[in-house]
Amino acid sequence: MPARPRTRSEKTTLSLDAIVAATLALVDELGCEAVSMRRVSQAVQTGPASLYVYVPDRGALMALALDLAVAGVRLPTDSDGDWRARLELLVDRSVTALAAHNDIATVGMAGALPGPHSLRITEEVLRLLRTGGIGDAACAWAADLIGQYIASSALEEREKAEEAFAARLDTLYRSLPTGRYPTIHALAPLLTSGDGATRGAWKLRVLIDGLLAGA
């Protein structure tokens, strides 16, 4: 007798890759705080206990999701310019990759250990800094500083995706009492000026200029 055709979708094949992909998809939909082991287990159609065969805890799983978020970041090549142009491009690509996945960047800021995709980016950042003449001690700290810049910029880019954010912030600044906040009030038009790309490029330029000045 021929096999009867299946009328429902097959159960998701359980694997570490499937679990991490489901976790990142939940971050995209709900944000990091709402992602629990139970929700992930439901997404891959298994029980929460089954996840612990693959990861020791939620923190480790979120770290893997963070690493997956930057898996597609392409490293710049010689055709992209000198070391500084390549560094700026790499940082921009990393920011864009993280900003595309809700608030996943908060995982990195919370002290998650880097995975292979993140380490690939860090390796290139360090190499480019050394190529630019930055000393090894400064390189080591600069990599951490640039990592923080990437994470915070990704979160800022995500927040500013709301068209009304800058307008609401500007309204707040302008409504402050002049006597108590005279400098904020005076600079209010400038505090929210410029688009995200322009402000981000300025911040990174200042950061790199500072490293070069120190060198």
Coordinates of N, CA and C in Angstrom, one line a residue:
M1 N 0.9 -1.2 0.0 CA 0.0 0.0 0.0 C 0.9 1.2 0.0
P2 N 0.7 2.2 -0.9 CA 1.5 3.4 -0.9 C 1.3 4.2 0.3
A3 N 2.4 4.9 0.7 CA 2.4 5.8 1.9 C 1.4 6.9 1.7
R4 N 0.7 7.2 2.8 CA -0.2 8.3 2.8 C 0.5 9.6 2.8
P5 N 0.1 10.6 2.0 CA 0.8 11.9 2.1 C 0.6 12.6 3.4
R6 N 1.6 13.3 3.8 CA 1.5 14.0 5.1 C 0.7 15.3 4.9
T7 N -0.1 15.6 5.9 CA -1.0 16.7 5.8 C -0.6 17.8 6.8
R8 N 0.6 17.7 7.5 CA 1.0 18.7 8.4 C 2.6 18.8 8.2
S9 N 3.1 20.0 8.6 CA 4.5 20.2 8.4 C 5.3 19.3 9.4
E10 N 6.5 18.9 8.9 CA 7.3 18.0 9.7 C 7.9 18.8 10.9
K11 N 8.2 18.1 12.0 CA 8.8 18.7 13.1 C 10.2 19.2 12.8
T12 N 10.5 20.4 13.3 CA 11.8 20.9 13.0 C 12.9 20.0 13.5
T13 N 13.9 19.7 12.7 CA 15.0 18.9 13.1 C 15.9 19.6 14.1
L14 N 16.0 19.0 15.3 CA 16.7 19.7 16.4 C 18.2 19.6 16.2
S15 N 18.8 20.8 16.2 CA 20.3 20.9 16.1 C 20.7 22.2 16.8
L16 N 22.0 22.4 17.1 CA 22.4 23.6 17.6 C 22.2 24.8 16.7
D17 N 22.4 24.6 15.4 CA 22.2 25.6 14.4 C 20.7 26.1 14.4
A18 N 19.8 25.1 14.4 CA 18.4 25.4 14.4 C 18.0 26.1 15.7
I19 N 18.5 25.7 16.8 CA 18.2 26.4 18.1 C 18.7 27.8 18.1
V20 N 19.9 28.1 17.6 CA 20.4 29.4 17.6 C 19.7 30.3 16.6
A21 N 19.4 29.8 15.4 CA 18.6 30.5 14.4 C 17.2 30.9 15.0
A22 N 16.6 30.0 15.7 CA 15.3 30.2 16.3 C 15.4 31.3 17.4
T23 N 16.5 31.3 18.1 CA 16.7 32.3 19.2 C 16.8 33.7 18.6
L24 N 17.6 33.8 17.5 CA 17.8 35.1 16.9 C 16.5 35.6 16.2
A25 N 15.7 34.7 15.7 CA 14.4 35.1 15.1 C 13.5 35.6 16.2
L26 N 13.6 35.0 17.4 CA 12.7 35.5 18.5 C 13.2 36.9 19.0
V27 N 14.5 37.1 19.0 CA 15.1 38.4 19.3 C 14.5 39.4 18.3
D28 N 14.6 39.1 17.1 CA 14.1 40.0 16.0 C 12.6 40.4 16.3
E29 N 11.8 39.4 16.7 CA 10.4 39.6 16.9 C 10.1 40.3 18.2
L30 N 10.7 39.8 19.3 CA 10.3 40.2 20.7 C 11.3 41.0 21.5
G31 N 12.6 41.0 21.1 CA 13.6 41.6 21.9 C 14.2 40.7 22.8
C32 N 15.5 41.0 23.2 CA 16.2 40.0 24.0 C 15.6 39.6 25.3
E33 N 15.0 40.6 26.1 CA 14.5 40.3 27.4 C 13.4 39.3 27.4
A34 N 12.6 39.3 26.3 CA 11.5 38.4 26.2 C 11.8 37.0 25.8
V35 N 13.1 36.8 25.3 CA 13.5 35.5 24.8 C 13.9 34.6 26.0
S36 N 13.1 33.5 26.2 CA 13.4 32.6 27.3 C 13.7 31.2 26.7
M37 N 14.2 30.3 27.5 CA 14.5 28.9 27.0 C 13.2 28.3 26.7
R38 N 12.1 28.6 27.4 CA 10.8 28.0 27.0 C 10.3 28.4 25.7
R39 N 10.4 29.7 25.4 CA 10.0 30.2 24.1 C 10.8 29.6 23.0
V40 N 12.1 29.5 23.2 CA 13.0 28.9 22.2 C 12.6 27.5 21.9
S41 N 12.4 26.7 23.0 CA 12.0 25.3 22.9 C 10.7 25.2 22.1
Q42 N 9.7 26.1 22.3 CA 8.5 26.0 21.6 C 8.7 26.3 20.1
A43 N 9.6 27.2 19.8 CA 9.9 27.6 18.4 C 10.5 26.4 17.7
V44 N 11.3 25.5 18.4 CA 11.9 24.4 17.7 C 11.1 23.1 18.0
Q45 N 10.0 23.2 18.6 CA 9.1 22.1 18.9 C 9.7 21.0 19.7
T46 N 10.2 21.4 20.9 CA 10.8 20.5 21.8 C 10.5 21.0 23.2
G47 N 11.0 20.3 24.2 CA 10.9 20.7 25.6 C 12.1 21.5 26.0
P48 N 11.9 22.4 27.0 CA 13.1 23.2 27.4 C 14.3 22.4 27.9
A49 N 14.0 21.3 28.5 CA 15.2 20.4 28.9 C 16.0 20.0 27.8
S50 N 15.5 19.8 26.6 CA 16.2 19.3 25.5 C 17.3 20.3 25.0
L51 N 17.0 21.6 25.3 CA 18.0 22.6 24.9 C 19.3 22.5 25.6
Y52 N 19.2 22.0 26.9 CA 20.4 22.0 27.7 C 21.4 20.9 27.2
V53 N 21.0 20.1 26.3 CA 21.9 19.1 25.7 C 22.9 19.9 24.8
Y54 N 22.5 21.0 24.3 CA 23.2 21.8 23.3 C 23.9 23.0 23.9
V55 N 23.3 23.6 24.9 CA 23.9 24.8 25.6 C 23.7 24.7 27.1
P56 N 24.7 25.2 27.8 CA 24.6 25.1 29.3 C 23.6 26.0 29.9
D57 N 23.3 27.1 29.3 CA 22.3 28.1 29.9 C 21.8 29.1 28.9
R58 N 20.9 29.9 29.3 CA 20.4 31.0 28.4 C 21.5 31.9 28.0
G59 N 22.4 32.3 28.9 CA 23.4 33.3 28.5 C 24.3 32.8 27.4
A60 N 24.6 31.5 27.4 CA 25.4 30.9 26.3 C 24.7 30.9 25.0
L61 N 23.4 30.6 25.1 CA 22.5 30.6 23.9 C 22.4 32.0 23.3
M62 N 22.3 33.0 24.1 CA 22.2 34.4 23.6 C 23.5 34.8 23.0
A63 N 24.6 34.4 23.6 CA 25.9 34.7 23.0 C 26.0 34.1 21.6
L64 N 25.5 32.9 21.4 CA 25.6 32.3 20.1 C 24.7 33.0 19.1
A65 N 23.5 33.5 19.6 CA 22.7 34.3 18.7 C 23.3 35.6 18.3
L66 N 24.0 36.2 19.2 CA 24.8 37.4 18.9 C 25.8 37.2 17.9
D67 N 26.5 36.0 18.0 CA 27.6 35.7 17.0 C 26.9 35.4 15.7
L68 N 25.8 34.8 15.6 CA 25.1 34.5 14.4 C 24.7 35.9 13.7
A69 N 24.4 36.9 14.5 CA 24.0 38.2 13.9 C 25.0 38.8 13.1
V70 N 26.3 38.5 13.4 CA 27.4 39.2 12.6 C 28.1 38.2 11.7
A71 N 27.4 37.0 11.5 CA 28.0 36.0 10.6 C 28.2 36.5 9.2
G72 N 27.3 37.3 8.7 CA 27.4 37.8 7.3 C 28.2 39.0 7.1
V73 N 28.9 39.5 8.1 CA 29.7 40.7 7.9 C 30.9 40.4 7.0
R74 N 31.0 41.1 5.9 CA 32.1 40.9 5.0 C 33.3 41.8 5.4
L75 N 34.5 41.1 5.5 CA 35.7 41.9 5.8 C 36.1 42.7 4.6
P76 N 36.5 44.0 4.8 CA 37.0 44.8 3.7 C 38.2 44.2 3.0
T77 N 38.5 44.6 1.8 CA 39.6 44.1 1.1 C 40.5 45.3 0.7
D78 N 41.6 45.0 0.1 CA 42.6 46.1 -0.3 C 41.9 47.1 -1.3
S79 N 40.9 46.6 -2.0 CA 40.2 47.5 -3.0 C 39.3 48.6 -2.3
D80 N 39.1 48.4 -0.9 CA 38.3 49.3 -0.2 C 39.0 50.5 0.4
G81 N 40.3 50.6 0.1 CA 41.1 51.8 0.5 C 42.2 51.4 1.5
D82 N 42.7 52.5 2.2 CA 43.8 52.2 3.2 C 43.2 51.6 4.4
W83 N 44.1 51.4 5.4 CA 43.7 50.7 6.6 C 42.6 51.5 7.3
R84 N 42.6 52.8 7.3 CA 41.6 53.5 8.0 C 40.2 53.4 7.3
A85 N 40.2 53.5 6.0 CA 39.0 53.4 5.3 C 38.4 52.0 5.5
R86 N 39.2 51.0 5.5 CA 38.8 49.6 5.7 C 38.2 49.4 7.2
L87 N 38.9 50.0 8.1 CA 38.4 49.9 9.5 C 37.1 50.6 9.7
E88 N 36.9 51.8 9.1 CA 35.6 52.5 9.2 C 34.5 51.7 8.5
L89 N 34.9 51.0 7.4 CA 33.9 50.2 6.6 C 33.5 49.0 7.4
L90 N 34.5 48.4 8.0 CA 34.2 47.2 8.8 C 33.3 47.5 10.0
V91 N 33.6 48.6 10.7 CA 32.8 49.0 11.8 C 31.4 49.3 11.3
D92 N 31.2 50.0 10.2 CA 29.9 50.3 9.7 C 29.1 49.1 9.4
R93 N 29.8 48.1 8.8 CA 29.1 46.9 8.4 C 28.7 46.1 9.7
S94 N 29.5 46.2 10.7 CA 29.2 45.5 12.0 C 28.0 46.1 12.6
V95 N 28.0 47.4 12.6 CA 26.8 48.2 13.2 C 25.5 47.8 12.5
T96 N 25.6 47.8 11.2 CA 24.4 47.5 10.4 C 23.9 46.1 10.7
A97 N 24.8 45.2 10.8 CA 24.4 43.8 11.0 C 23.7 43.6 12.3
L98 N 24.2 44.3 13.4 CA 23.6 44.2 14.7 C 22.3 44.9 14.8
A99 N 22.3 46.1 14.2 CA 21.0 46.9 14.2 C 19.9 46.2 13.5
A100 N 20.2 45.3 12.6 CA 19.2 44.5 11.9 C 18.5 43.5 12.7
H101 N 19.0 43.3 13.9 CA 18.4 42.2 14.8 C 18.0 42.8 16.2
N102 N 17.1 43.8 16.1 CA 16.5 44.3 17.3 C 17.6 44.8 18.3
D103 N 17.5 44.3 19.5 CA 18.5 44.8 20.5 C 19.5 43.7 20.9
I104 N 19.9 42.9 19.9 CA 20.8 41.8 20.2 C 22.2 42.4 20.7
A105 N 22.5 43.6 20.3 CA 23.7 44.2 20.7 C 23.9 44.3 22.2
T106 N 22.7 44.3 23.0 CA 22.8 44.4 24.4 C 23.5 43.1 25.0
V107 N 23.4 42.0 24.3 CA 24.1 40.8 24.8 C 25.6 41.0 24.9
G108 N 26.2 41.6 23.8 CA 27.6 41.9 23.8 C 28.0 42.8 24.9
M109 N 27.1 43.8 25.2 CA 27.5 44.8 26.2 C 27.3 44.2 27.6
A110 N 26.7 43.1 27.7 CA 26.5 42.4 29.0 C 27.6 41.4 29.3
G111 N 28.6 41.4 28.5 CA 29.8 40.5 28.8 C 29.8 39.1 28.2
A112 N 29.0 38.9 27.1 CA 29.0 37.6 26.5 C 30.4 37.3 25.8
L113 N 30.8 36.1 25.9 CA 32.1 35.7 25.3 C 31.9 35.7 23.8
P114 N 32.9 36.2 23.0 CA 32.7 36.2 21.6 C 32.8 34.8 20.9
G115 N 32.1 34.6 19.9 CA 32.1 33.4 19.1 C 33.0 33.6 17.9
P116 N 33.1 32.6 17.0 CA 34.0 32.6 15.9 C 33.8 33.8 14.9
H117 N 32.5 34.1 14.7 CA 32.2 35.2 13.8 C 32.6 36.6 14.4
S118 N 32.4 36.8 15.6 CA 32.8 38.0 16.3 C 34.3 38.1 16.4
L119 N 35.0 36.9 16.7 CA 36.4 36.9 16.7 C 37.1 37.2 15.4
R120 N 36.4 36.8 14.3 CA 36.9 37.1 13.0 C 37.0 38.6 12.8
I121 N 35.9 39.3 13.3 CA 35.9 40.8 13.2 C 37.0 41.4 14.0
T122 N 37.1 41.0 15.3 CA 38.1 41.5 16.2 C 39.5 41.3 15.7
E123 N 39.8 40.1 15.1 CA 41.1 39.9 14.5 C 41.4 40.9 13.4
E124 N 40.4 41.2 12.6 CA 40.7 42.2 11.5 C 40.8 43.6 12.1
V125 N 40.0 44.0 13.1 CA 40.1 45.3 13.7 C 41.5 45.4 14.3
L126 N 42.0 44.5 15.0 CA 43.4 44.5 15.6 C 44.5 44.6 14.5
R127 N 44.3 43.8 13.4 CA 45.3 43.9 12.3 C 45.3 45.2 11.7
L128 N 44.1 45.8 11.4 CA 44.1 47.1 10.8 C 44.7 48.2 11.7
L129 N 44.4 48.1 13.0 CA 45.0 49.1 13.9 C 46.5 49.0 13.9
R130 N 47.0 47.8 13.9 CA 48.5 47.7 13.9 C 49.1 48.2 12.6
T131 N 48.3 47.9 11.5 CA 48.8 48.4 10.2 C 48.9 50.0 10.2
G132 N 47.9 50.6 10.9 CA 47.9 52.0 11.0 C 48.9 52.6 12.0
G133 N 49.8 51.8 12.6 CA 50.8 52.3 13.5 C 50.4 52.4 14.9
I134 N 49.3 51.9 15.3 CA 48.9 51.9 16.7 C 49.6 50.9 17.5
G135 N 50.2 51.2 18.6 CA 51.0 50.3 19.4 C 50.1 49.2 20.0
D136 N 50.8 48.1 20.3 CA 50.1 46.9 20.7 C 49.2 47.1 22.0
A137 N 49.7 47.8 23.0 CA 49.0 48.1 24.2 C 47.7 48.9 23.9
A138 N 47.9 49.9 23.0 CA 46.7 50.8 22.6 C 45.8 50.0 21.8
C139 N 46.3 49.1 20.9 CA 45.4 48.2 20.1 C 44.5 47.4 20.9
A140 N 45.1 46.8 22.0 CA 44.3 45.9 22.8 C 43.1 46.6 23.5
W141 N 43.3 47.8 23.9 CA 42.3 48.6 24.6 C 41.3 49.2 23.5
A142 N 41.9 49.6 22.4 CA 41.1 50.2 21.3 C 40.1 49.2 20.7
A143 N 40.5 47.9 20.7 CA 39.6 46.9 20.2 C 38.3 46.8 21.1
D144 N 38.5 46.9 22.4 CA 37.4 46.9 23.3 C 36.6 48.2 23.1
L145 N 37.2 49.3 23.0 CA 36.5 50.6 22.8 C 35.7 50.5 21.5
I146 N 36.3 50.0 20.4 CA 35.6 50.0 19.2 C 34.4 49.0 19.2
G147 N 34.6 47.9 20.0 CA 33.5 46.9 20.2 C 32.3 47.6 20.9
Q148 N 32.6 48.4 21.9 CA 31.6 49.1 22.6 C 30.9 50.1 21.7
Y149 N 31.7 50.8 20.9 CA 31.1 51.7 20.0 C 30.2 51.1 19.0
I150 N 30.6 49.9 18.5 CA 29.7 49.1 17.5 C 28.4 48.8 18.2
A151 N 28.5 48.2 19.4 CA 27.2 47.8 20.1 C 26.3 49.0 20.4
S152 N 26.9 50.1 20.9 CA 26.0 51.2 21.3 C 25.5 51.9 20.1
S153 N 26.3 51.9 19.0 CA 25.8 52.6 17.7 C 24.6 51.7 17.1
A154 N 24.8 50.4 17.2 CA 23.7 49.6 16.7 C 22.4 49.8 17.5
L155 N 22.5 49.9 18.8 CA 21.3 50.2 19.6 C 20.7 51.6 19.3
E156 N 21.6 52.5 19.1 CA 21.1 53.9 18.8 C 20.5 53.9 17.4
E157 N 21.1 53.2 16.5 CA 20.5 53.2 15.1 C 19.1 52.6 15.2
R158 N 18.9 51.5 16.0 CA 17.7 50.9 16.1 C 16.6 51.8 16.7
E159 N 17.0 52.6 17.8 CA 16.1 53.5 18.4 C 15.7 54.6 17.5
K160 N 16.7 55.1 16.7 CA 16.4 56.2 15.8 C 15.7 55.8 14.5
A161 N 15.4 54.5 14.4 CA 14.6 54.0 13.3 C 13.2 54.5 13.4
E162 N 12.8 54.9 14.7 CA 11.5 55.5 14.9 C 11.6 56.9 14.4
E163 N 10.9 57.3 13.4 CA 10.9 58.6 12.9 C 10.7 59.7 13.9
A164 N 9.8 59.4 14.9 CA 9.4 60.4 15.8 C 10.4 60.6 17.0
F165 N 11.5 59.7 17.1 CA 12.4 59.8 18.2 C 13.1 61.1 18.3
A166 N 13.7 61.6 17.2 CA 14.4 62.8 17.3 C 13.5 64.0 17.6
A167 N 12.3 64.0 17.1 CA 11.4 65.1 17.3 C 11.0 65.1 18.8
R168 N 10.7 63.9 19.4 CA 10.4 63.9 20.8 C 11.5 64.3 21.7
L169 N 12.7 63.9 21.3 CA 13.9 64.3 22.1 C 14.1 65.8 22.0
D170 N 13.9 66.4 20.8 CA 14.1 67.8 20.6 C 13.0 68.6 21.4
T171 N 11.8 68.1 21.4 CA 10.8 68.7 22.2 C 11.1 68.7 23.7
L172 N 11.7 67.6 24.2 CA 12.1 67.5 25.6 C 13.1 68.5 25.9
Y173 N 14.2 68.6 25.1 CA 15.3 69.5 25.3 C 14.8 71.0 25.3
R174 N 13.9 71.3 24.4 CA 13.4 72.7 24.3 C 12.5 73.1 25.4
S175 N 11.9 72.1 26.1 CA 10.9 72.3 27.1 C 11.6 72.5 28.5
L176 N 12.9 72.2 28.6 CA 13.6 72.2 29.9 C 13.7 73.7 30.4
P177 N 13.6 73.9 31.7 CA 13.8 75.2 32.2 C 15.2 75.8 31.9
T178 N 15.2 77.0 31.3 CA 16.5 77.6 31.0 C 17.4 77.8 32.2
G179 N 16.8 78.2 33.3 CA 17.6 78.5 34.5 C 18.3 77.3 35.0
R180 N 17.7 76.1 34.9 CA 18.3 74.9 35.4 C 19.2 74.2 34.4
Y181 N 18.8 74.3 33.1 CA 19.6 73.6 32.1 C 20.0 74.6 31.0
P182 N 20.7 75.6 31.3 CA 21.0 76.7 30.3 C 21.8 76.1 29.1
T183 N 22.7 75.3 29.3 CA 23.6 74.8 28.2 C 22.8 73.8 27.3
I184 N 22.0 72.9 27.9 CA 21.2 72.0 27.1 C 20.2 72.9 26.3
H185 N 19.6 73.9 26.9 CA 18.6 74.7 26.2 C 19.3 75.4 25.0
A186 N 20.5 75.9 25.3 CA 21.2 76.7 24.2 C 21.6 75.8 23.0
L187 N 22.0 74.6 23.3 CA 22.4 73.7 22.3 C 21.3 72.8 21.8
A188 N 20.1 73.0 22.2 CA 19.0 72.1 21.8 C 18.9 71.8 20.3
P189 N 19.0 72.9 19.5 CA 18.9 72.6 18.0 C 20.0 71.7 17.5
L190 N 21.2 71.7 18.1 CA 22.3 70.9 17.7 C 22.3 69.5 18.2
L191 N 21.7 69.3 19.4 CA 21.8 68.0 20.0 C 21.1 66.9 19.2
T192 N 20.1 67.3 18.4 CA 19.4 66.3 17.6 C 19.6 66.5 16.1
S193 N 20.6 67.3 15.8 CA 20.9 67.6 14.4 C 21.7 66.5 13.7
G194 N 21.6 66.4 12.4 CA 22.4 65.4 11.7 C 21.7 64.1 11.7
D195 N 21.8 63.3 10.6 CA 21.3 62.0 10.5 C 22.2 61.0 11.2
G196 N 21.7 59.8 11.4 CA 22.5 58.8 12.1 C 23.8 58.5 11.5
A197 N 23.8 58.4 10.2 CA 25.1 58.0 9.5 C 26.1 59.1 9.6
T198 N 25.7 60.3 9.5 CA 26.7 61.5 9.7 C 27.2 61.5 11.1
R199 N 26.3 61.4 12.1 CA 26.8 61.4 13.5 C 27.7 60.2 13.8
G200 N 27.3 59.1 13.3 CA 28.1 57.9 13.5 C 29.5 58.0 12.9
A201 N 29.6 58.5 11.7 CA 30.9 58.7 11.0 C 31.8 59.7 11.8
W202 N 31.1 60.8 12.3 CA 31.9 61.8 13.1 C 32.4 61.1 14.4
K203 N 31.6 60.3 15.1 CA 32.1 59.7 16.3 C 33.3 58.8 16.1
L204 N 33.2 58.0 15.0 CA 34.2 57.0 14.7 C 35.5 57.8 14.3
R205 N 35.3 58.9 13.5 CA 36.5 59.6 13.1 C 37.2 60.2 14.3
V206 N 36.4 60.7 15.3 CA 37.0 61.3 16.5 C 37.8 60.2 17.3
L207 N 37.2 59.0 17.3 CA 37.8 57.9 18.1 C 39.1 57.5 17.4
I208 N 39.1 57.3 16.1 CA 40.4 57.0 15.4 C 41.4 58.1 15.5
D209 N 41.0 59.3 15.4 CA 41.9 60.5 15.5 C 42.6 60.5 16.9
G210 N 41.8 60.1 17.9 CA 42.3 60.1 19.3 C 43.4 59.0 19.4
L211 N 43.1 57.8 18.8 CA 44.1 56.8 18.8 C 45.4 57.2 18.1
L212 N 45.3 57.8 17.0 CA 46.5 58.2 16.2 C 47.2 59.3 17.0
A213 N 46.5 60.2 17.7 CA 47.2 61.2 18.5 C 47.9 60.6 19.6
G214 N 47.3 59.6 20.2 CA 48.0 58.9 21.3 C 49.3 58.2 20.8
A215 N 49.2 57.6 19.6 CA 50.3 56.9 19.1 C 51.5 57.8 18.7

